[in-house]
mmCIF file of C-alpha atoms in Angstrom:
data_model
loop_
_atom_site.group_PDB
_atom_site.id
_atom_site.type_symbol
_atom_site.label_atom_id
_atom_site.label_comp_id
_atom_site.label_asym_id
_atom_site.label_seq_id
_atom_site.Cartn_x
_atom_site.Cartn_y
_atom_site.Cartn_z
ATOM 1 C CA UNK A 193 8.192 -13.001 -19.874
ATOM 2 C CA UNK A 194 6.529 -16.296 -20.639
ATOM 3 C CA UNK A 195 10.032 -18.614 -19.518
ATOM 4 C CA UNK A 196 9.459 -16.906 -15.712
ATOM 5 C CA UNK A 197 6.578 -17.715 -15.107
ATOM 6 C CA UNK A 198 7.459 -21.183 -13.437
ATOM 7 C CA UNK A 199 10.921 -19.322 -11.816
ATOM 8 C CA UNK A 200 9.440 -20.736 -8.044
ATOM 9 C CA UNK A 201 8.334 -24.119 -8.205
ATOM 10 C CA UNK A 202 5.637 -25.421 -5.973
ATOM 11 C CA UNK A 203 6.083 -28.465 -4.170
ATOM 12 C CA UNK A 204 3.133 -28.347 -2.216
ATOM 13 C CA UNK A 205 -0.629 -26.887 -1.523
ATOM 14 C CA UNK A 206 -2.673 -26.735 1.259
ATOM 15 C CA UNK A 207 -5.695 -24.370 2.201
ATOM 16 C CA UNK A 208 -5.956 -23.279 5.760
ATOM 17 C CA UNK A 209 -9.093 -21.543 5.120
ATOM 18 C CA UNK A 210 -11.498 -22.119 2.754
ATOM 19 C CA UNK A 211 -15.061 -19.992 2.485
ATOM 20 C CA UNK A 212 -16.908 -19.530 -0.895
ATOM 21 C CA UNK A 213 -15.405 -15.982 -1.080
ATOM 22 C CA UNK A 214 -11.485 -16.728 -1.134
ATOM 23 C CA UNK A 215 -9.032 -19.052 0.487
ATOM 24 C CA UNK A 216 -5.943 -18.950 2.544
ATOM 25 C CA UNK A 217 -3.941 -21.356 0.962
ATOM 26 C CA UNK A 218 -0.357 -21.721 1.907
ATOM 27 C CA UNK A 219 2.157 -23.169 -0.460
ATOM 28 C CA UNK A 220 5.421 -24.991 -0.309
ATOM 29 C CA UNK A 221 8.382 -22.846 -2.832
ATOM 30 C CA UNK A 222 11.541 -23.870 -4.100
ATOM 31 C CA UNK A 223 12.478 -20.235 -5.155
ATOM 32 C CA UNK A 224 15.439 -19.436 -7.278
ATOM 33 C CA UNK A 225 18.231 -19.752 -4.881
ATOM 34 C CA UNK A 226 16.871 -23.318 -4.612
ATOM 35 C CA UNK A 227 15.659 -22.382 -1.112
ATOM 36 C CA UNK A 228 12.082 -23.760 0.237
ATOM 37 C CA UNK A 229 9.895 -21.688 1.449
ATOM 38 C CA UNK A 230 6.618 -21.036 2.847
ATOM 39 C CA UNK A 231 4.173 -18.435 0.569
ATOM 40 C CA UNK A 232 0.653 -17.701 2.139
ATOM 41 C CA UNK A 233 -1.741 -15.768 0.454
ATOM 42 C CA UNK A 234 -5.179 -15.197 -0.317
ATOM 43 C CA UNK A 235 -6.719 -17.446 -3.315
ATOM 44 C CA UNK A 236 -9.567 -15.361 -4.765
ATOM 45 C CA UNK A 237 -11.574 -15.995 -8.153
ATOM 46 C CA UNK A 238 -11.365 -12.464 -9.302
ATOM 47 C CA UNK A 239 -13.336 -9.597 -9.999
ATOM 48 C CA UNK A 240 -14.636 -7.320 -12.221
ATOM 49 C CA UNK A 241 -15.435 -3.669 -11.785
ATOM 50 C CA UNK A 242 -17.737 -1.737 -13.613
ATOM 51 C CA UNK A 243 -17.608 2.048 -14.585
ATOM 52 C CA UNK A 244 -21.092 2.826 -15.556
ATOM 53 C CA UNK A 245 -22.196 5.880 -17.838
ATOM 54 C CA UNK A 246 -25.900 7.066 -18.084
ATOM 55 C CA UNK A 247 -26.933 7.969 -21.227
ATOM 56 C CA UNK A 248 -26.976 11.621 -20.379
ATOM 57 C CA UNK A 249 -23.075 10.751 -19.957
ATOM 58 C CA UNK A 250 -22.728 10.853 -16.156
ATOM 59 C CA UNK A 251 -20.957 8.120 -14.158
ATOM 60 C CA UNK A 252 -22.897 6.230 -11.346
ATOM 61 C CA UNK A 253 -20.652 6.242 -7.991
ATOM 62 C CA UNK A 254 -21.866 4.203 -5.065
ATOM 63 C CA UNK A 255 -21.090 4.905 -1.453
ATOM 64 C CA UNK A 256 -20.190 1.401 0.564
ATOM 65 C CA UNK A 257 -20.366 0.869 4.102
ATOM 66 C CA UNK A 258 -16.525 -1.462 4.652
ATOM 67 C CA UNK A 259 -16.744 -3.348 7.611
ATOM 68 C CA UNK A 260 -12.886 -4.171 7.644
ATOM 69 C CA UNK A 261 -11.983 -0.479 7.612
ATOM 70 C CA UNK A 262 -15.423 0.544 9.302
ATOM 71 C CA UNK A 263 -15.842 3.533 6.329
ATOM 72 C CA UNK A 264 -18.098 4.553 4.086
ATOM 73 C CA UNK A 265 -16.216 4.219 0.677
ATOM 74 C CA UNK A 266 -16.931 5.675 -2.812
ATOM 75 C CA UNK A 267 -16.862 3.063 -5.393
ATOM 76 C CA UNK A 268 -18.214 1.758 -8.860
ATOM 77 C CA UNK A 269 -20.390 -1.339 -9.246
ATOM 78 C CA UNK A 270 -18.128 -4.554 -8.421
ATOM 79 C CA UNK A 271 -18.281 -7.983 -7.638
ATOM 80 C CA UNK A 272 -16.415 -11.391 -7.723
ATOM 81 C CA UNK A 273 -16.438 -13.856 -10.751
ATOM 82 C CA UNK A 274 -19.239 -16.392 -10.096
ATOM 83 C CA UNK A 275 -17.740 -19.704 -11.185
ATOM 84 C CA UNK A 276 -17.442 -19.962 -14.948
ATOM 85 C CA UNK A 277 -20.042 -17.424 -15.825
ATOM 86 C CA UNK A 278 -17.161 -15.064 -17.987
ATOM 87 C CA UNK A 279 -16.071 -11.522 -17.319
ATOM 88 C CA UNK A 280 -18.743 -9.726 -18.937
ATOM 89 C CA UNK A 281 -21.735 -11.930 -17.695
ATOM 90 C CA UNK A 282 -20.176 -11.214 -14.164
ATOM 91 C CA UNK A 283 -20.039 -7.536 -15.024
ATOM 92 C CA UNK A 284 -23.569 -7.230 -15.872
ATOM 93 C CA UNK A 285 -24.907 -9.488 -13.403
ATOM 94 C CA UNK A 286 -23.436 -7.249 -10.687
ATOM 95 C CA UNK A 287 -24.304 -3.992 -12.670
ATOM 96 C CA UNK A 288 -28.173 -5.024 -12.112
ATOM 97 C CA UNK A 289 -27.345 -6.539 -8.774
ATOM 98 C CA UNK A 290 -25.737 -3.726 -7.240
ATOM 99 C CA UNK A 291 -27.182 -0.604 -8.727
ATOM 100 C CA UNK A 292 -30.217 -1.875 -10.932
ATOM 101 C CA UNK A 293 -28.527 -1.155 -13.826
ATOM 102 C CA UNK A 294 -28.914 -2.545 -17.760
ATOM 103 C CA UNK A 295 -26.016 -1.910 -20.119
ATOM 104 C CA UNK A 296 -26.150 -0.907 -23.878
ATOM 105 C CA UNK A 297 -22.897 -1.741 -24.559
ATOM 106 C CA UNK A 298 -20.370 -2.972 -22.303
ATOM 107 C CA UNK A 299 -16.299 -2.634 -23.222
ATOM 108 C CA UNK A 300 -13.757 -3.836 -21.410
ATOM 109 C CA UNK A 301 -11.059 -1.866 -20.591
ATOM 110 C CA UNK A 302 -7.572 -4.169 -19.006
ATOM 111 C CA UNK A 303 -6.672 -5.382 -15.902
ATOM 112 C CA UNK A 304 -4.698 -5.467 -12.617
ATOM 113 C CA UNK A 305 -3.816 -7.031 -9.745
ATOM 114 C CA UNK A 306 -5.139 -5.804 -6.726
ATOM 115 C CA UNK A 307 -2.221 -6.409 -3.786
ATOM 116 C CA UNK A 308 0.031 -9.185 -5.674
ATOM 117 C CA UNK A 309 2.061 -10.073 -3.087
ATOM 118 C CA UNK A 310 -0.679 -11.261 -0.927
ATOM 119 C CA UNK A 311 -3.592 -12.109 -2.942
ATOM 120 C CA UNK A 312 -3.910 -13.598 -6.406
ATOM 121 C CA UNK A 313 -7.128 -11.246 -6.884
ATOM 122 C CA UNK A 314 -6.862 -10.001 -10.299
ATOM 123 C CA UNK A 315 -9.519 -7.100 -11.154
ATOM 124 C CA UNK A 316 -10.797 -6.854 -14.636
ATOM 125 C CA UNK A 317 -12.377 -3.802 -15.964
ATOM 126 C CA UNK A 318 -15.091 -2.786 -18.038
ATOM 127 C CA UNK A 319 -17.039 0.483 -18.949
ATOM 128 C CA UNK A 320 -20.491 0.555 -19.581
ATOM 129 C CA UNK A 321 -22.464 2.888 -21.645
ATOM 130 C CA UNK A 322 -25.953 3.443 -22.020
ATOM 131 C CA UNK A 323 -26.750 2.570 -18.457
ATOM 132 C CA UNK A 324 -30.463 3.165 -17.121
ATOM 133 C CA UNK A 325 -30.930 2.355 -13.229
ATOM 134 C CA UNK A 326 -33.667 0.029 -12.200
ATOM 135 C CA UNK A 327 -34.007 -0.814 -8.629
ATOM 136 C CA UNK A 328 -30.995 -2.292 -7.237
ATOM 137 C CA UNK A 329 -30.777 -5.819 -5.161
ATOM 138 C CA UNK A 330 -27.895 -5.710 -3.411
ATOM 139 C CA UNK A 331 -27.315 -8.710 -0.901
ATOM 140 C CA UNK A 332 -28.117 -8.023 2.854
ATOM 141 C CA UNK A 333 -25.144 -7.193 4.430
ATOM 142 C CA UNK A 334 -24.536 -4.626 1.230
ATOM 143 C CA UNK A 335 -25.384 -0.780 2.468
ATOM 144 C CA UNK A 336 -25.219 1.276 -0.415
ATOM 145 C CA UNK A 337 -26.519 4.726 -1.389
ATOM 146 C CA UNK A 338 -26.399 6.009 -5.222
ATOM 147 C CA UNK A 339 -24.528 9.185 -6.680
ATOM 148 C CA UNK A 340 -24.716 10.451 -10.221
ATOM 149 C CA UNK A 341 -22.508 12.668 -11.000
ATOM 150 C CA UNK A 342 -20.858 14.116 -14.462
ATOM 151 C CA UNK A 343 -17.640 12.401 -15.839
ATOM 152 C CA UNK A 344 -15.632 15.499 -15.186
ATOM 153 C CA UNK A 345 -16.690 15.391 -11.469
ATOM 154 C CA UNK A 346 -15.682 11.712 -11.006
ATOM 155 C CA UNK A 347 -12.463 12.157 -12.699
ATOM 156 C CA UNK A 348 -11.922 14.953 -10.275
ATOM 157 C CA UNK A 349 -12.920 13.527 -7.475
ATOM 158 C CA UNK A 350 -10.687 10.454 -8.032
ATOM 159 C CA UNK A 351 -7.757 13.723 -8.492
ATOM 160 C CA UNK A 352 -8.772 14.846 -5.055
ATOM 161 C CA UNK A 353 -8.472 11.492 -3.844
ATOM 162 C CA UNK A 354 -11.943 11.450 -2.923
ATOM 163 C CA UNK A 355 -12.493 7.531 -3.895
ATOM 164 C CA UNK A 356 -10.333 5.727 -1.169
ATOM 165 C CA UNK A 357 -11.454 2.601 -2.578
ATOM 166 C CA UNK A 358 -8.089 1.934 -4.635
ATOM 167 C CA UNK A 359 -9.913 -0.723 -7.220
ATOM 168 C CA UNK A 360 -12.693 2.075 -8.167
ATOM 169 C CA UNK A 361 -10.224 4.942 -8.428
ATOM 170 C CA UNK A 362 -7.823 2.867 -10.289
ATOM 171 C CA UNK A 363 -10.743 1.723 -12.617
ATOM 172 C CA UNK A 364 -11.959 5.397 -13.019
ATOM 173 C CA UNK A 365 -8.318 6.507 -14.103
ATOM 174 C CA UNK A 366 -8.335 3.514 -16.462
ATOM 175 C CA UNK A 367 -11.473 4.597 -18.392
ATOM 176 C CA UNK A 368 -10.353 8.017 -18.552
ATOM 177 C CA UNK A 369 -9.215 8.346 -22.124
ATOM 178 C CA UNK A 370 -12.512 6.556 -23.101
ATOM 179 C CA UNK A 371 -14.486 8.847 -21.495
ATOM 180 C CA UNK A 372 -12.597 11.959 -22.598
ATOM 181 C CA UNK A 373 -12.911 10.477 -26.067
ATOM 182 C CA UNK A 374 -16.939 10.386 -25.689
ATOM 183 C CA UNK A 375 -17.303 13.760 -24.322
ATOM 184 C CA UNK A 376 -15.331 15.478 -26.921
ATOM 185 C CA UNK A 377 -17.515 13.206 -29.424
ATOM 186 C CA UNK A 378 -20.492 14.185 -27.806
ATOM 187 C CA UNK A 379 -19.493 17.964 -27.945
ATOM 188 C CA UNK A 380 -19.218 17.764 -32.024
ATOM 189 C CA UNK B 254 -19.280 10.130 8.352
ATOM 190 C CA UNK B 255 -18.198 9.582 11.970
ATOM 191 C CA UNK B 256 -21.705 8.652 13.327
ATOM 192 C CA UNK B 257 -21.659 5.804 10.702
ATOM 193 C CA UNK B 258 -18.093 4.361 12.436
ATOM 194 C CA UNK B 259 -19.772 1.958 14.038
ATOM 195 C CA UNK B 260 -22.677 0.762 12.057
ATOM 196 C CA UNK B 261 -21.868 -2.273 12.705
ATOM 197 C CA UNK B 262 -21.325 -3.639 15.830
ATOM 198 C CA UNK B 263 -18.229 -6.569 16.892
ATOM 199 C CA UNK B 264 -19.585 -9.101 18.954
ATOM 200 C CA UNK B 265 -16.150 -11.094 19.034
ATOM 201 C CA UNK B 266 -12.910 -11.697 17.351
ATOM 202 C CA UNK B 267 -10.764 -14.385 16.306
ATOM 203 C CA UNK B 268 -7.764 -14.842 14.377
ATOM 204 C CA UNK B 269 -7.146 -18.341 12.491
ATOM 205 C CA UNK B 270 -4.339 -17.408 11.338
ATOM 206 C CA UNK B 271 -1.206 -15.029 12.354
ATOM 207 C CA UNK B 272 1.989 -14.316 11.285
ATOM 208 C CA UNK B 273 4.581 -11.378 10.601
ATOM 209 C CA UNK B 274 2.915 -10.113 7.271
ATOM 210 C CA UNK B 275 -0.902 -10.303 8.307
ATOM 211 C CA UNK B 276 -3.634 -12.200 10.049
ATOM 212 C CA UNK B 277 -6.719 -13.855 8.777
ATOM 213 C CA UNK B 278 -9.066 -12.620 11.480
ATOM 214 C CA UNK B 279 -12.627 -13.772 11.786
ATOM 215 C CA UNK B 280 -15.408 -11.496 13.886
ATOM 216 C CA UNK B 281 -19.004 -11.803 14.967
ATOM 217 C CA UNK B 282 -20.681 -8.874 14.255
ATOM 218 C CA UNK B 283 -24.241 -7.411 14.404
ATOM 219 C CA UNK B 284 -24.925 -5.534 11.075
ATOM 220 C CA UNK B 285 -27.561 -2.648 10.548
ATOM 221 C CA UNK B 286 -30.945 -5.444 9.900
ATOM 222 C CA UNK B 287 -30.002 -6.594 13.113
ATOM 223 C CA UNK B 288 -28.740 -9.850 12.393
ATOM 224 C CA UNK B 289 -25.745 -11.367 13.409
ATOM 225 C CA UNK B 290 -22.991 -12.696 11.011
ATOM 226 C CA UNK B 291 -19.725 -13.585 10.498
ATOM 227 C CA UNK B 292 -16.735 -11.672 8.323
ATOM 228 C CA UNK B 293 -13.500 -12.910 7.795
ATOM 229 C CA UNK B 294 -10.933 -10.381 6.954
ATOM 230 C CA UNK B 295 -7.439 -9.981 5.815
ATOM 231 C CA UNK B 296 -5.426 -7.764 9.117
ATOM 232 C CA UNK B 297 -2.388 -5.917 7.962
ATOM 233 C CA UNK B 298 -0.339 -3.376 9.256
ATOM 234 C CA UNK B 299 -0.367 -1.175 6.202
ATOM 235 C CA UNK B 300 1.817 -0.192 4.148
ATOM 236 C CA UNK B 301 4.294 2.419 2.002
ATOM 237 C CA UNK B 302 4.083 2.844 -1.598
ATOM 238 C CA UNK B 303 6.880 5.691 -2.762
ATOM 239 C CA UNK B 304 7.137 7.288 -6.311
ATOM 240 C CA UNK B 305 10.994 7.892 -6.365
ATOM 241 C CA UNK B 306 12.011 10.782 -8.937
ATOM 242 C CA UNK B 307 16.025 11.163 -9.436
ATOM 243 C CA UNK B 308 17.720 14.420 -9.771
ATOM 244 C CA UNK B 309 17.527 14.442 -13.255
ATOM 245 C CA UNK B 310 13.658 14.191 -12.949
ATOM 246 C CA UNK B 311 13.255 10.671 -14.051
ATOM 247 C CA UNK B 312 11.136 7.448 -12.123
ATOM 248 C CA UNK B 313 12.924 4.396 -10.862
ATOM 249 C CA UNK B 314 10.608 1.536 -11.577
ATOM 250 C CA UNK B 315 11.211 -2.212 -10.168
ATOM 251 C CA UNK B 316 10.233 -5.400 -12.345
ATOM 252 C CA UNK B 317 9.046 -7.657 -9.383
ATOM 253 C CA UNK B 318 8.390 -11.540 -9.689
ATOM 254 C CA UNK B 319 5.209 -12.170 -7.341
ATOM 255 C CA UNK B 320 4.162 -15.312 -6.785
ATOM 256 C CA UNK B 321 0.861 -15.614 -6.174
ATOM 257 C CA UNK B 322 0.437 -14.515 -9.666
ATOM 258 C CA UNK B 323 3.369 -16.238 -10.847
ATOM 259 C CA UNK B 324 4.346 -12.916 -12.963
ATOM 260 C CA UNK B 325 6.267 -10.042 -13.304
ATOM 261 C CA UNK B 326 5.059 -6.852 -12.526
ATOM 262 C CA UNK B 327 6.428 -3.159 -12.802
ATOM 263 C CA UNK B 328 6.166 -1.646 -9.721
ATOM 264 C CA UNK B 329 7.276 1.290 -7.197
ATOM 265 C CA UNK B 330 9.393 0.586 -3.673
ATOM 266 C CA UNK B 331 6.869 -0.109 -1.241
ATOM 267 C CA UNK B 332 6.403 -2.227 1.789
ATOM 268 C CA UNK B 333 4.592 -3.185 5.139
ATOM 269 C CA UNK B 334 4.954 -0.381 7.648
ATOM 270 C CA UNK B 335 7.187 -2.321 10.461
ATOM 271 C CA UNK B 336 5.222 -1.623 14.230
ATOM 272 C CA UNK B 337 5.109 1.962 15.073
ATOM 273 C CA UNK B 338 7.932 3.132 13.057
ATOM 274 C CA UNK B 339 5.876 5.875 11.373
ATOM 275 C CA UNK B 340 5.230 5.850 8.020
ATOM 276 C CA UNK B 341 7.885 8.281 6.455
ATOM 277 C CA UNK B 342 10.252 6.319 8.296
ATOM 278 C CA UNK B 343 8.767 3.500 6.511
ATOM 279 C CA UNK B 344 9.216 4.976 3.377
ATOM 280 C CA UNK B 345 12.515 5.837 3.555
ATOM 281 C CA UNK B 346 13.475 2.402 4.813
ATOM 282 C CA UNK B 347 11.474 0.507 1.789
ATOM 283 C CA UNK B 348 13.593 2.833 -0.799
ATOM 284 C CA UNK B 349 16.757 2.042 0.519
ATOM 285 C CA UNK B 350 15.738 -1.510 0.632
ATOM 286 C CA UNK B 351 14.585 -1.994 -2.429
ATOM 287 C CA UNK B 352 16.827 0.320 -4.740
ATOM 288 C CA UNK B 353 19.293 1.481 -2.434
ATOM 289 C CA UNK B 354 17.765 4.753 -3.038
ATOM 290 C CA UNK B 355 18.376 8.328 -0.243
ATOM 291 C CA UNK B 356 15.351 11.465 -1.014
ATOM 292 C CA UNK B 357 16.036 15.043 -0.568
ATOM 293 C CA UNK B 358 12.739 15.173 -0.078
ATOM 294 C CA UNK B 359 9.399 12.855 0.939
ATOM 295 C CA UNK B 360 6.131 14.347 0.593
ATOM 296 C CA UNK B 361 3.142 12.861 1.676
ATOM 297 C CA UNK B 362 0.480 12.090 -1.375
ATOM 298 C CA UNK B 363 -2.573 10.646 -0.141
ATOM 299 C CA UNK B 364 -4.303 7.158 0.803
ATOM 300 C CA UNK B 365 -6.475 4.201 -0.279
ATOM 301 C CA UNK B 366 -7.296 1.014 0.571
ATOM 302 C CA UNK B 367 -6.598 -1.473 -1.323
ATOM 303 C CA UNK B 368 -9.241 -4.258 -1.578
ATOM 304 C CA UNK B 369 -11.586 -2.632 0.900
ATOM 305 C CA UNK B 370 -14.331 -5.467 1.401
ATOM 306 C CA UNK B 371 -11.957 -8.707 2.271
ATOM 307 C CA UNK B 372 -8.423 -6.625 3.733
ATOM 308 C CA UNK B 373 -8.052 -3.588 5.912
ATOM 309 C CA UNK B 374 -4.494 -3.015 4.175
ATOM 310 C CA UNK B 375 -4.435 0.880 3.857
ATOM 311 C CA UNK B 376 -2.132 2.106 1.684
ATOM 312 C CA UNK B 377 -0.380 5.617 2.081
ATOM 313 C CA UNK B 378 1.918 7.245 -1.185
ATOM 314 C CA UNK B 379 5.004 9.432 -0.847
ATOM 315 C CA UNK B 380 6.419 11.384 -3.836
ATOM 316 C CA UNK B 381 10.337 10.874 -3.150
ATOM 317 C CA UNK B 382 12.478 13.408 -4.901
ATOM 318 C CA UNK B 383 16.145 13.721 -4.992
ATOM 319 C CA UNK B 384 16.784 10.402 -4.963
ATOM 320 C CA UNK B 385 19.907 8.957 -5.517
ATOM 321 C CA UNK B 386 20.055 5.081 -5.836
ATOM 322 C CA UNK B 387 23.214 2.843 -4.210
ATOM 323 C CA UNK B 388 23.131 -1.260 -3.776
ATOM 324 C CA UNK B 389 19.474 -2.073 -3.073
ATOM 325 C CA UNK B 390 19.838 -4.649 -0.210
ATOM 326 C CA UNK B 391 16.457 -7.182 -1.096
ATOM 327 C CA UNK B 392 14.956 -9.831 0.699
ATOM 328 C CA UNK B 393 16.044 -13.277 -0.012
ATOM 329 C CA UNK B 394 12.885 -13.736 -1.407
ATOM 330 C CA UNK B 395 12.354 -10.683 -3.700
ATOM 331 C CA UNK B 396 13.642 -10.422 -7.371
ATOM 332 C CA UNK B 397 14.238 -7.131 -8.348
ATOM 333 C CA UNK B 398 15.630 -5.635 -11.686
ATOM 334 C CA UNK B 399 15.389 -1.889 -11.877
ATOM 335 C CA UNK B 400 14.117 0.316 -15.362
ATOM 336 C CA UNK B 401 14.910 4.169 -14.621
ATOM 337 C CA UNK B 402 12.427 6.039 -16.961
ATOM 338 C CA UNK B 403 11.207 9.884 -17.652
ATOM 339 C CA UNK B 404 8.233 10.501 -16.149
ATOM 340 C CA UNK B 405 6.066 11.010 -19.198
ATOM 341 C CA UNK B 406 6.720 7.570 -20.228
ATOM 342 C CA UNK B 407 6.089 6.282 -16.409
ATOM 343 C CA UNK B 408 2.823 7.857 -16.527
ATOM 344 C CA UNK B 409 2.270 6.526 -20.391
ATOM 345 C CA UNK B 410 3.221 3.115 -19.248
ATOM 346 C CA UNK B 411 0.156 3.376 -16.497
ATOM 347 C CA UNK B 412 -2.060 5.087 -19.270
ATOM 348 C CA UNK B 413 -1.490 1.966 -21.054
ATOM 349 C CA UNK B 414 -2.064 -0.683 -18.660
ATOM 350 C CA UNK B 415 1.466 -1.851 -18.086
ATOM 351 C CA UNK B 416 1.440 -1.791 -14.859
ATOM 352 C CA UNK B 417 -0.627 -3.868 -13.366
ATOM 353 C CA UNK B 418 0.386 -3.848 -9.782
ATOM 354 C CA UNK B 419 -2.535 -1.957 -9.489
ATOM 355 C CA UNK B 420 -1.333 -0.417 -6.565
ATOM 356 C CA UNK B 421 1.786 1.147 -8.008
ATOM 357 C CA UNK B 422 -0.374 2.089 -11.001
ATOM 358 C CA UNK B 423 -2.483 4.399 -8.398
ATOM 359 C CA UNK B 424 0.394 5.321 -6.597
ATOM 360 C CA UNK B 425 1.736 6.960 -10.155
ATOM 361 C CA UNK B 426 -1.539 8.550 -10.897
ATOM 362 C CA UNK B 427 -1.913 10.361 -7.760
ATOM 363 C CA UNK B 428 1.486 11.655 -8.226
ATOM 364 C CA UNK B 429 0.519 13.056 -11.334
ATOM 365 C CA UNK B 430 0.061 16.299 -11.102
ATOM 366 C CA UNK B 431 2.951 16.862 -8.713
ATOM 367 C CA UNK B 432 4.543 15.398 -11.048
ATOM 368 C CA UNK B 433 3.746 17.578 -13.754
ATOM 369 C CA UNK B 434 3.871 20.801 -11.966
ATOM 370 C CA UNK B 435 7.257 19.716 -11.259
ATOM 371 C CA UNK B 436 8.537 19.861 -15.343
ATOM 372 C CA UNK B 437 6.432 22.245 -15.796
ATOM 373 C CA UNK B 438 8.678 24.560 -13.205
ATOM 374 C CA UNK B 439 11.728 22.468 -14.848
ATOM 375 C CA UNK B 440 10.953 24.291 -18.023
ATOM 376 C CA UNK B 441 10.559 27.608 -16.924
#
């Protein structure tokens, strides 16, 4: 619905926080009733998230300490865009980053927005195949510990609502048919 | 993991910004290496997502303009849980809100969080069944138009990326098998 997209019109910008992660930035709106309002959200550069399959066709889940909900979380490999490095350089930058990881072939799968009405953080998705595991670097404030587990199991576990982190589940249930698709291939 | 709760430890807390919706809060805290840095977080109350099914077994969807991406998305009723008014009471406030919609029946899905490394914003899904719609009453600032679908083609639509409010997109797939289970007893 291309003709919507400009429905509000901004009138103004500022950022009341700025960090290299995300902003705050606060805008001034003329919405439709011709109204002005104040909109403040979160200004982020995106991310991509990364549903990696071993070549013995399990999935790699990592468990996350969250300081903001102070829980361990399951999740897949994931990171912020870095500038103007693309989607997929992003993707396997933080597939060696955070688990070690080197890709065969890496497709990408759609994307979402993450919580639109307060954040402009749009998650792109991609699954990776042929993934072997190197050492991992993750940053130092990353804790992370390493699960493989078959694709049936991580499917499953997303089911039980196992993976609280809403990105990775959502990612999970997004690869699904393309997973499903390479098992029954690989069972021929 | 309980003994992990508090890994890390909060040293102090400030918020730079506050306002009805959510807070940017800022804390010290001393991580696991020992070292002492600085996280700046997204605070929010929470809040509601509900999967409304109709009598006749079909799901109400909203088309919802969102600024911060400056699109249209297809989503379900949800909203911010308002101070301590529980969160079925929540849910049952954000349907008749935003479709004018009564349940029969509210049952309690599951949670995730939402964007688990920069926001606390847990998110909790109810499968709403019964529903009947009336006037929706919206928010001055929310533009609504409502697409009442059967729930095969809800869950298609998520299959195939349409709906990228990625929360409503969970939301849907955690209902899923409720959802089935519930034609499946249709068709008996």
């Amino acid at each position: 619905m291309g003709e919507d997209r400009w429905l509000w019109q901004t009138l103004g910008t500022v950022r009341l926080w700025e960090s290299r992660w995300y902003n705050l930035r606060q805008d001034r709106v003329r919405i439709h009733t011709g109204d002005e309002i104040t909109y403040t959200f979160q200004e982020h550069p995106g991310a991509v998230f990364i549903v990696p399959v071993t070549p013995a066709g399990e999935i790699v889940l990592m468990r996350q300490y969250r300081y903001p909900i102070r829980q361990w979380l399951w999740e897949v490999p994931a990171g912020a865009v870095d500038g103007d490095e693309g989607l997929e350089a992003a993707a396997r930058r933080e597939l060696a980053e955070e688990i070690g990881g080197a890709a065969e072939e890496l497709r990408y799968v759609g994307h979402f927005f993450a919580a639109s009405s307060i954040s402009n953080l749009r998650i792109d998705v991609f699954l990776a195949t042929g993934v072997r595991l190197g050492r991992g670097v993750p940053e130092a404030t990353e804790l992370i510990e390493i699960k493989i587990v078959p694709v049936a199991e991580a499917l499953a576990m997303a089911r039980r609502g196992e993976i609280k982190d809403g990105q990775s589940a959502l990612a999970l249930y997004l690869c699904e048919p393309l997973l499903l698709a390479r098992e029954a291939d690989a069972l021929v």
